[in-house]
Amino acid sequence: MTMPLNPTRRDDLGLLVGDLKTAASPFRQHLLGLHRKYLPLRDGTVASYIPELARANPDWFAICAVTTSGQQFGVGDVNQQFTIQSVSKPFVYGMALDAMGSEAVSRRVGVEPTGDAFNSLIKLDDDSKRPHNPMVNAGAIATVDLIRGADPTERLRKLLSAFEVYTGRPMSIDAAVFTSERSTGHRNRAIAHLMLNFGMISGSVDETLDLYFQQCSMLVTCQDLAMMAATLANGGVNPVTGQRALAAEHLRDVLSVMYTCGMYDYAGEWAYTVGVPAKSGVSGAILAVVPGRMGIAVFSPPLDERGNSVRGIRVCEELSRDLGLHVFAPTSGRASALGI
Ligand code: DON
């Protein structure tokens, strides 16, 4: 099922929703200032462990925000497509919760941060044999195993349809990245086979791995990610199409694991300084949810040593500080001065 954005819908400024370029507003000007400030930053390196990802341009840089009332703001390469990678993980976790219920899902994946790298298998062979959380690869593979269907095509169709409700537009897979991941993902294969041995995967392990690689290879733009974040900020309902993407009863579960585990071994520092549920991915995206207010996404491929976008972290830290976005901070007057 695909739903194009409603072209006649207008935002609070009277601009057509989706017309990012002309949305002249104090908030967009603020985003523009951040983009100008951090574009010259040359730190970090583009991920290359999946050969196809190394083709990304380190200068790509976009910042987007969508409010819960459906206003859209964006600066930079807002329409540049890239693969979603690990940013997909909380959304697939939400799909599994909706499909199986939280009790069944919690038998396969926990909610404890690991403090380890995203692809670590160090803690997998502990007492419970259950992956620690759905934001690291082990937990994400156990989670996507729960997206069931009669055959691989049906499972993929379910995955794409669920993401289409979040983005409000048709989704597709980058075949080159999928093939690249599939042929080089030996560590993920090892993790999946270990979990098969522990009984944490019950479907076909190869089919589930293919679905995981496809999940990571979905093509998105920064604008899409901001819309997905805004959907979570808006109680699970896409603020532009009005379609529900996630059952209200599972929203808290998804946001909680994003808050505690979404930034890998930087999760504690992120919760302390930025203070909103978020998820990063190796293609250089960070998606952040400001509950009840807006979704934010930053895309810039160069990564730090933990696998988080360097410019993404800096922009989110500054935005949170400037606008008082931290969930434990008093609401900042600055945000209302910018009209959001
Ligand atoms: O499993 C992998 O290696 C990738 N497909 C996803 C990794 C990812 O984005 C982790 N992020 N920081």
Tab-separated table of C-alpha atoms and ligand atoms in Angstrom:
chain	number	residue	atom	x	y	z
A	1	MET	CA	0.000	0.000	0.000
A	2	THR	CA	1.506	3.371	-0.958
A	3	MET	CA	0.231	6.808	-0.146
A	4	PRO	CA	1.569	9.869	-1.909
A	5	LEU	CA	1.643	13.049	0.158
A	6	ASN	CA	-1.593	14.933	-0.186
A	7	PRO	CA	-0.549	17.690	-2.609
A	8	THR	CA	-3.304	20.097	-1.577
A	9	ARG	CA	-2.441	20.131	2.110
A	10	ARG	CA	-0.890	23.374	3.307
A	11	ASP	CA	1.129	24.007	6.411
A	12	ASP	CA	0.572	26.728	9.005
A	13	LEU	CA	2.494	29.169	6.810
A	14	GLY	CA	0.174	28.473	3.864
A	15	LEU	CA	2.917	26.688	1.940
A	16	LEU	CA	2.293	23.382	0.218
A	17	VAL	CA	3.470	20.583	2.452
A	18	GLY	CA	6.602	19.121	0.929
A	19	ASP	CA	7.695	22.405	-0.655
A	20	LEU	CA	10.787	22.544	1.493
A	21	LYS	CA	12.834	24.918	-0.597
A	22	THR	CA	10.431	27.843	-0.325
A	23	ALA	CA	9.587	27.392	3.341
A	24	ALA	CA	11.156	30.659	4.498
A	25	SER	CA	10.706	30.726	8.241
A	26	PRO	CA	12.798	31.613	11.285
A	27	PHE	CA	13.233	27.903	12.038
A	28	ARG	CA	14.450	27.128	8.527
A	29	GLN	CA	16.862	30.068	8.791
A	30	HIS	CA	18.119	28.540	12.033
A	31	LEU	CA	18.676	25.187	10.292
A	32	LEU	CA	20.417	27.007	7.451
A	33	GLY	CA	22.785	28.603	9.984
A	34	LEU	CA	23.656	25.162	11.391
A	35	HIS	CA	24.201	23.787	7.884
A	36	ARG	CA	26.577	26.654	6.998
A	37	LYS	CA	28.408	26.260	10.300
A	38	TYR	CA	29.042	22.515	10.034
A	39	LEU	CA	29.480	22.046	6.276
A	40	PRO	CA	33.223	22.908	6.515
A	41	LEU	CA	33.731	20.268	9.250
A	42	ARG	CA	35.918	17.587	7.673
A	43	ASP	CA	36.201	15.065	10.551
A	44	GLY	CA	35.160	11.425	10.241
A	45	THR	CA	35.259	8.806	7.510
A	46	VAL	CA	32.614	7.319	5.249
A	47	ALA	CA	31.770	3.670	6.098
A	48	SER	CA	33.541	1.236	3.808
A	49	TYR	CA	33.058	-2.164	5.493
A	50	ILE	CA	30.123	-2.615	3.123
A	51	PRO	CA	31.976	-1.851	-0.143
A	52	GLU	CA	29.008	-0.141	-1.792
A	53	LEU	CA	28.667	2.407	1.073
A	54	ALA	CA	32.159	3.737	0.333
A	55	ARG	CA	30.716	5.397	-2.784
A	56	ALA	CA	28.918	8.014	-0.657
A	57	ASN	CA	29.987	11.629	-1.116
A	58	PRO	CA	31.415	12.976	2.188
A	59	ASP	CA	30.025	16.426	1.309
A	60	TRP	CA	26.387	15.324	1.273
A	61	PHE	CA	24.725	17.134	4.148
A	62	ALA	CA	21.040	17.675	4.920
A	63	ILE	CA	19.040	18.707	7.973
A	64	CYS	CA	15.249	18.207	8.018
A	65	ALA	CA	12.503	18.607	10.574
A	66	VAL	CA	8.787	17.834	10.462
A	67	THR	CA	6.510	19.085	13.205
A	68	THR	CA	3.605	17.098	14.615
A	69	SER	CA	1.306	19.570	12.831
A	70	GLY	CA	2.891	18.523	9.514
A	71	GLN	CA	5.105	21.557	8.834
A	72	GLN	CA	8.264	20.541	6.975
A	73	PHE	CA	11.626	22.236	7.050
A	74	GLY	CA	14.778	21.211	5.268
A	75	VAL	CA	18.164	22.517	4.176
A	76	GLY	CA	20.969	21.033	2.080
A	77	ASP	CA	20.752	17.729	0.215
A	78	VAL	CA	17.244	16.946	1.437
A	79	ASN	CA	16.341	14.777	-1.553
A	80	GLN	CA	19.598	12.817	-1.810
A	81	GLN	CA	18.766	9.118	-1.557
A	82	PHE	CA	20.793	6.771	0.634
A	83	THR	CA	20.221	3.440	2.359
A	84	ILE	CA	18.531	3.569	5.737
A	85	GLN	CA	20.837	1.017	7.454
A	86	SER	CA	20.390	0.749	11.230
A	87	VAL	CA	17.927	3.638	11.379
A	88	SER	CA	15.427	0.980	10.251
A	89	LYS	CA	15.810	-0.990	13.491
A	90	PRO	CA	13.312	0.754	15.809
A	91	PHE	CA	10.662	0.677	13.079
A	92	VAL	CA	11.035	-3.070	12.512
A	93	TYR	CA	10.925	-3.518	16.291
A	94	GLY	CA	7.598	-1.625	16.209
A	95	MET	CA	6.350	-3.912	13.422
A	96	ALA	CA	7.247	-7.003	15.468
A	97	LEU	CA	5.477	-5.587	18.543
A	98	ASP	CA	2.370	-4.824	16.496
A	99	ALA	CA	2.428	-8.276	14.877
A	100	MET	CA	3.309	-10.472	17.873
A	101	GLY	CA	2.672	-8.430	21.016
A	102	SER	CA	5.287	-7.343	23.540
A	103	GLU	CA	5.385	-10.591	25.505
A	104	ALA	CA	6.273	-12.736	22.484
A	105	VAL	CA	8.837	-10.178	21.290
A	106	SER	CA	10.468	-9.950	24.721
A	107	ARG	CA	11.137	-13.697	24.642
A	108	ARG	CA	13.417	-13.066	21.658
A	109	VAL	CA	15.003	-9.683	22.417
A	110	GLY	CA	15.659	-7.669	25.579
A	111	VAL	CA	15.874	-3.932	26.272
A	112	GLU	CA	19.270	-3.574	27.984
A	113	PRO	CA	21.991	-1.374	26.469
A	114	THR	CA	25.191	-3.268	25.691
A	115	GLY	CA	27.780	-0.486	25.743
A	116	ASP	CA	29.409	-2.465	22.921
A	117	ALA	CA	29.709	-1.835	19.192
A	118	PHE	CA	26.603	-2.423	17.065
A	119	ASN	CA	27.963	-5.598	15.470
A	120	SER	CA	29.390	-7.112	18.657
A	121	LEU	CA	28.626	-10.696	19.594
A	122	ILE	CA	30.544	-10.633	22.888
A	123	LYS	CA	27.469	-10.593	25.138
A	124	LEU	CA	25.346	-12.944	23.043
A	125	ASP	CA	26.643	-16.120	24.620
A	126	ASP	CA	25.670	-15.112	28.170
A	127	ASP	CA	23.146	-16.861	30.436
A	128	SER	CA	19.944	-15.886	28.662
A	129	LYS	CA	21.252	-16.343	25.073
A	130	ARG	CA	18.814	-13.553	24.222
A	131	PRO	CA	20.149	-10.521	22.320
A	132	HIS	CA	20.344	-7.492	24.598
A	133	ASN	CA	18.209	-5.058	22.597
A	134	PRO	CA	16.714	-4.558	19.116
A	135	MET	CA	19.073	-1.680	18.210
A	136	VAL	CA	22.221	-3.833	17.899
A	137	ASN	CA	22.607	-6.237	14.984
A	138	ALA	CA	21.886	-9.407	17.001
A	139	GLY	CA	18.618	-7.982	18.351
A	140	ALA	CA	17.643	-6.540	14.982
A	141	ILE	CA	18.129	-9.907	13.254
A	142	ALA	CA	16.048	-11.648	15.954
A	143	THR	CA	13.392	-8.939	15.505
A	144	VAL	CA	13.128	-9.142	11.715
A	145	ASP	CA	12.851	-12.925	12.058
A	146	LEU	CA	9.451	-12.198	13.654
A	147	ILE	CA	8.160	-10.503	10.486
A	148	ARG	CA	6.489	-13.572	9.069
A	149	GLY	CA	4.938	-14.339	5.692
A	150	ALA	CA	4.176	-17.191	3.324
A	151	ASP	CA	7.404	-16.566	1.391
A	152	PRO	CA	10.290	-14.043	1.159
A	153	THR	CA	8.302	-11.841	-1.215
A	154	GLU	CA	5.443	-11.505	1.239
A	155	ARG	CA	7.818	-10.729	4.096
A	156	LEU	CA	9.534	-8.027	2.042
A	157	ARG	CA	6.183	-6.608	0.961
A	158	LYS	CA	5.124	-6.333	4.616
A	159	LEU	CA	8.351	-4.546	5.453
A	160	LEU	CA	8.066	-2.029	2.607
A	161	SER	CA	4.362	-1.377	3.289
A	162	ALA	CA	5.005	-0.659	6.952
A	163	PHE	CA	7.724	1.860	6.096
A	164	GLU	CA	5.496	3.461	3.462
A	165	VAL	CA	3.016	4.420	6.169
A	166	TYR	CA	5.835	6.224	8.013
A	167	THR	CA	7.279	8.025	4.975
A	168	GLY	CA	4.023	8.545	3.075
A	169	ARG	CA	5.618	7.461	-0.196
A	170	PRO	CA	6.608	4.255	-2.045
A	171	MET	CA	9.723	2.522	-0.712
A	172	SER	CA	12.303	0.494	-2.618
A	173	ILE	CA	15.535	-1.411	-2.083
A	174	ASP	CA	18.969	-0.389	-3.360
A	175	ALA	CA	19.905	-3.636	-5.120
A	176	ALA	CA	23.644	-2.836	-5.244
A	177	VAL	CA	23.874	-2.193	-1.486
A	178	PHE	CA	21.737	-5.258	-0.736
A	179	THR	CA	24.017	-7.485	-2.837
A	180	SER	CA	27.108	-5.904	-1.297
A	181	GLU	CA	25.836	-6.502	2.264
A	182	ARG	CA	24.669	-9.990	1.461
A	183	SER	CA	28.008	-11.075	0.038
A	184	THR	CA	30.183	-9.476	2.754
A	185	GLY	CA	28.013	-9.769	5.885
A	186	HIS	CA	29.895	-12.705	7.412
A	187	ARG	CA	29.718	-11.302	10.917
A	188	ASN	CA	25.931	-10.940	10.684
A	189	ARG	CA	25.755	-14.532	9.392
A	190	ALA	CA	27.771	-15.684	12.408
A	191	ILE	CA	25.454	-13.764	14.764
A	192	ALA	CA	22.351	-15.217	13.090
A	193	HIS	CA	23.649	-18.792	13.230
A	194	LEU	CA	24.569	-18.394	16.882
A	195	MET	CA	21.005	-17.234	17.570
A	196	LEU	CA	19.601	-20.124	15.559
A	197	ASN	CA	21.602	-22.401	17.835
A	198	PHE	CA	20.116	-20.641	20.885
A	199	GLY	CA	16.552	-20.884	19.551
A	200	MET	CA	16.232	-17.110	19.144
A	201	ILE	CA	15.583	-17.471	15.415
A	202	SER	CA	12.949	-19.894	14.260
A	203	GLY	CA	12.440	-19.081	10.586
A	204	SER	CA	14.890	-19.913	7.795
A	205	VAL	CA	18.150	-18.267	8.819
A	206	ASP	CA	19.142	-17.391	5.236
A	207	GLU	CA	15.736	-15.938	4.474
A	208	THR	CA	15.812	-13.883	7.665
A	209	LEU	CA	19.324	-12.620	6.908
A	210	ASP	CA	18.227	-11.605	3.420
A	211	LEU	CA	15.305	-9.701	4.927
A	212	TYR	CA	17.687	-7.996	7.390
A	213	PHE	CA	20.017	-6.967	4.537
A	214	GLN	CA	17.005	-5.714	2.573
A	215	GLN	CA	15.754	-3.792	5.596
A	216	CYS	CA	19.149	-2.033	5.795
A	217	SER	CA	19.172	-1.378	2.025
A	218	MET	CA	15.880	0.523	1.834
A	219	LEU	CA	16.310	3.842	0.049
A	220	VAL	CA	15.313	6.989	1.935
A	221	THR	CA	15.961	10.716	1.937
A	222	CYS	CA	16.631	12.936	4.928
A	223	GLN	CA	13.118	14.299	4.470
A	224	ASP	CA	11.710	10.754	4.723
A	225	LEU	CA	13.546	10.167	7.989
A	226	ALA	CA	12.253	13.422	9.474
A	227	MET	CA	8.729	12.313	8.530
A	228	MET	CA	9.302	8.919	10.156
A	229	ALA	CA	10.590	10.617	13.300
A	230	ALA	CA	7.625	13.014	13.268
A	231	THR	CA	5.277	10.028	13.052
A	232	LEU	CA	6.768	8.670	16.274
A	233	ALA	CA	6.661	12.178	17.807
A	234	ASN	CA	2.986	12.325	16.839
A	235	GLY	CA	1.926	9.228	18.768
A	236	GLY	CA	2.524	6.820	15.865
A	237	VAL	CA	0.389	8.696	13.316
A	238	ASN	CA	1.958	10.214	10.185
A	239	PRO	CA	1.260	13.947	10.637
A	240	VAL	CA	0.725	14.578	6.917
A	241	THR	CA	-1.274	11.542	5.745
A	242	GLY	CA	-3.032	10.953	9.078
A	243	GLN	CA	-2.315	7.214	8.789
A	244	ARG	CA	-1.378	5.216	11.867
A	245	ALA	CA	2.005	3.499	11.498
A	246	LEU	CA	2.418	2.040	14.997
A	247	ALA	CA	-0.135	0.978	17.619
A	248	ALA	CA	-0.338	3.570	20.400
A	249	GLU	CA	0.330	0.869	23.006
A	250	HIS	CA	3.765	0.124	21.509
A	251	LEU	CA	5.011	3.674	21.054
A	252	ARG	CA	6.495	3.858	24.535
A	253	ASP	CA	8.430	0.588	24.016
A	254	VAL	CA	9.958	1.810	20.753
A	255	LEU	CA	10.905	5.256	22.090
A	256	SER	CA	12.352	3.768	25.287
A	257	VAL	CA	14.822	1.495	23.487
A	258	MET	CA	15.728	4.327	21.138
A	259	TYR	CA	16.465	6.520	24.151
A	260	THR	CA	18.619	3.981	25.969
A	261	CYS	CA	20.199	2.039	23.078
A	262	GLY	CA	19.734	3.988	19.815
A	263	MET	CA	23.209	5.509	19.572
A	264	TYR	CA	25.211	2.341	20.353
A	265	ASP	CA	28.127	2.876	22.698
A	266	TYR	CA	27.427	6.640	22.609
A	267	ALA	CA	23.871	6.111	23.926
A	268	GLY	CA	24.574	7.334	27.482
A	269	GLU	CA	26.403	10.465	26.361
A	270	TRP	CA	23.645	11.192	23.838
A	271	ALA	CA	20.886	10.761	26.446
A	272	TYR	CA	22.798	13.154	28.693
A	273	THR	CA	23.578	15.908	26.199
A	274	VAL	CA	20.869	15.704	23.505
A	275	GLY	CA	18.229	13.918	25.556
A	276	VAL	CA	15.759	12.624	22.963
A	277	PRO	CA	15.046	9.130	21.559
A	278	ALA	CA	17.198	8.650	18.456
A	279	LYS	CA	18.761	6.178	16.049
A	280	SER	CA	21.852	6.378	13.894
A	281	GLY	CA	23.066	4.321	10.959
A	282	VAL	CA	26.311	3.713	9.096
A	283	SER	CA	25.160	5.522	5.943
A	284	GLY	CA	25.442	8.724	8.007
A	285	ALA	CA	21.899	9.404	9.181
A	286	ILE	CA	20.636	10.316	12.628
A	287	LEU	CA	16.910	10.385	13.323
A	288	ALA	CA	15.681	12.065	16.521
A	289	VAL	CA	12.190	12.195	18.021
A	290	VAL	CA	11.030	15.127	20.129
A	291	PRO	CA	7.815	13.653	21.585
A	292	GLY	CA	4.714	15.733	20.920
A	293	ARG	CA	6.710	18.323	18.972
A	294	MET	CA	8.720	17.195	15.971
A	295	GLY	CA	10.945	14.721	14.186
A	296	ILE	CA	14.465	15.696	13.168
A	297	ALA	CA	16.843	13.991	10.743
A	298	VAL	CA	20.412	14.811	9.777
A	299	PHE	CA	22.282	13.119	6.951
A	300	SER	CA	26.045	13.409	6.469
A	301	PRO	CA	28.080	10.259	5.639
A	302	PRO	CA	31.402	10.814	7.512
A	303	LEU	CA	31.258	8.819	10.761
A	304	ASP	CA	33.129	8.962	14.055
A	305	GLU	CA	34.818	5.921	15.583
A	306	ARG	CA	31.516	4.664	17.038
A	307	GLY	CA	29.719	4.758	13.696
A	308	ASN	CA	27.679	7.937	14.293
A	309	SER	CA	27.582	10.827	11.802
A	310	VAL	CA	30.033	13.516	12.934
A	311	ARG	CA	28.019	16.450	11.572
A	312	GLY	CA	24.802	14.736	12.705
A	313	ILE	CA	25.926	14.604	16.326
A	314	ARG	CA	27.088	18.229	16.303
A	315	VAL	CA	23.861	19.529	14.729
A	316	CYS	CA	21.654	17.567	17.137
A	317	GLU	CA	23.654	18.668	20.183
A	318	GLU	CA	23.387	22.298	19.156
A	319	LEU	CA	19.701	22.110	18.207
A	320	SER	CA	18.842	20.460	21.518
A	321	ARG	CA	20.784	23.069	23.469
A	322	ASP	CA	19.394	26.044	21.482
A	323	LEU	CA	15.768	24.950	21.494
A	324	GLY	CA	15.601	23.173	24.847
A	325	LEU	CA	14.663	19.837	23.247
A	326	HIS	CA	16.072	17.595	25.999
A	327	VAL	CA	13.128	15.625	27.411
A	328	PHE	CA	14.155	16.590	30.943
A	329	ALA	CA	14.762	20.275	30.178
A	330	PRO	CA	12.140	22.962	30.670
A	331	THR	CA	10.567	23.945	27.323
A	332	SER	CA	12.623	26.703	25.782
A	333	GLY	CA	11.076	30.017	24.770
A	334	ARG	CA	13.510	29.999	21.856
A	335	ALA	CA	11.555	27.234	20.122
A	336	SER	CA	8.333	29.234	20.175
A	337	ALA	CA	10.217	32.312	18.985
A	338	LEU	CA	11.187	30.243	15.921
A	339	GLY	CA	7.541	29.322	15.344
A	340	ILE	CA	7.719	25.623	16.190
B	1	DON	O1	24.446	-4.889	9.867
B	1	DON	C1	25.083	-4.034	9.269
B	1	DON	O2	26.283	-4.067	9.249
B	1	DON	C2	24.405	-2.889	8.523
B	1	DON	N1	23.602	-3.328	7.515
B	1	DON	C3	23.677	-1.969	9.448
B	1	DON	C4	24.640	-1.317	10.296
B	1	DON	C5	24.319	-0.007	10.845
B	1	DON	O3	23.825	0.916	10.262
B	1	DON	C6	24.832	0.104	12.193
B	1	DON	N2	24.967	1.463	12.498
B	1	DON	N3	25.568	2.211	13.001
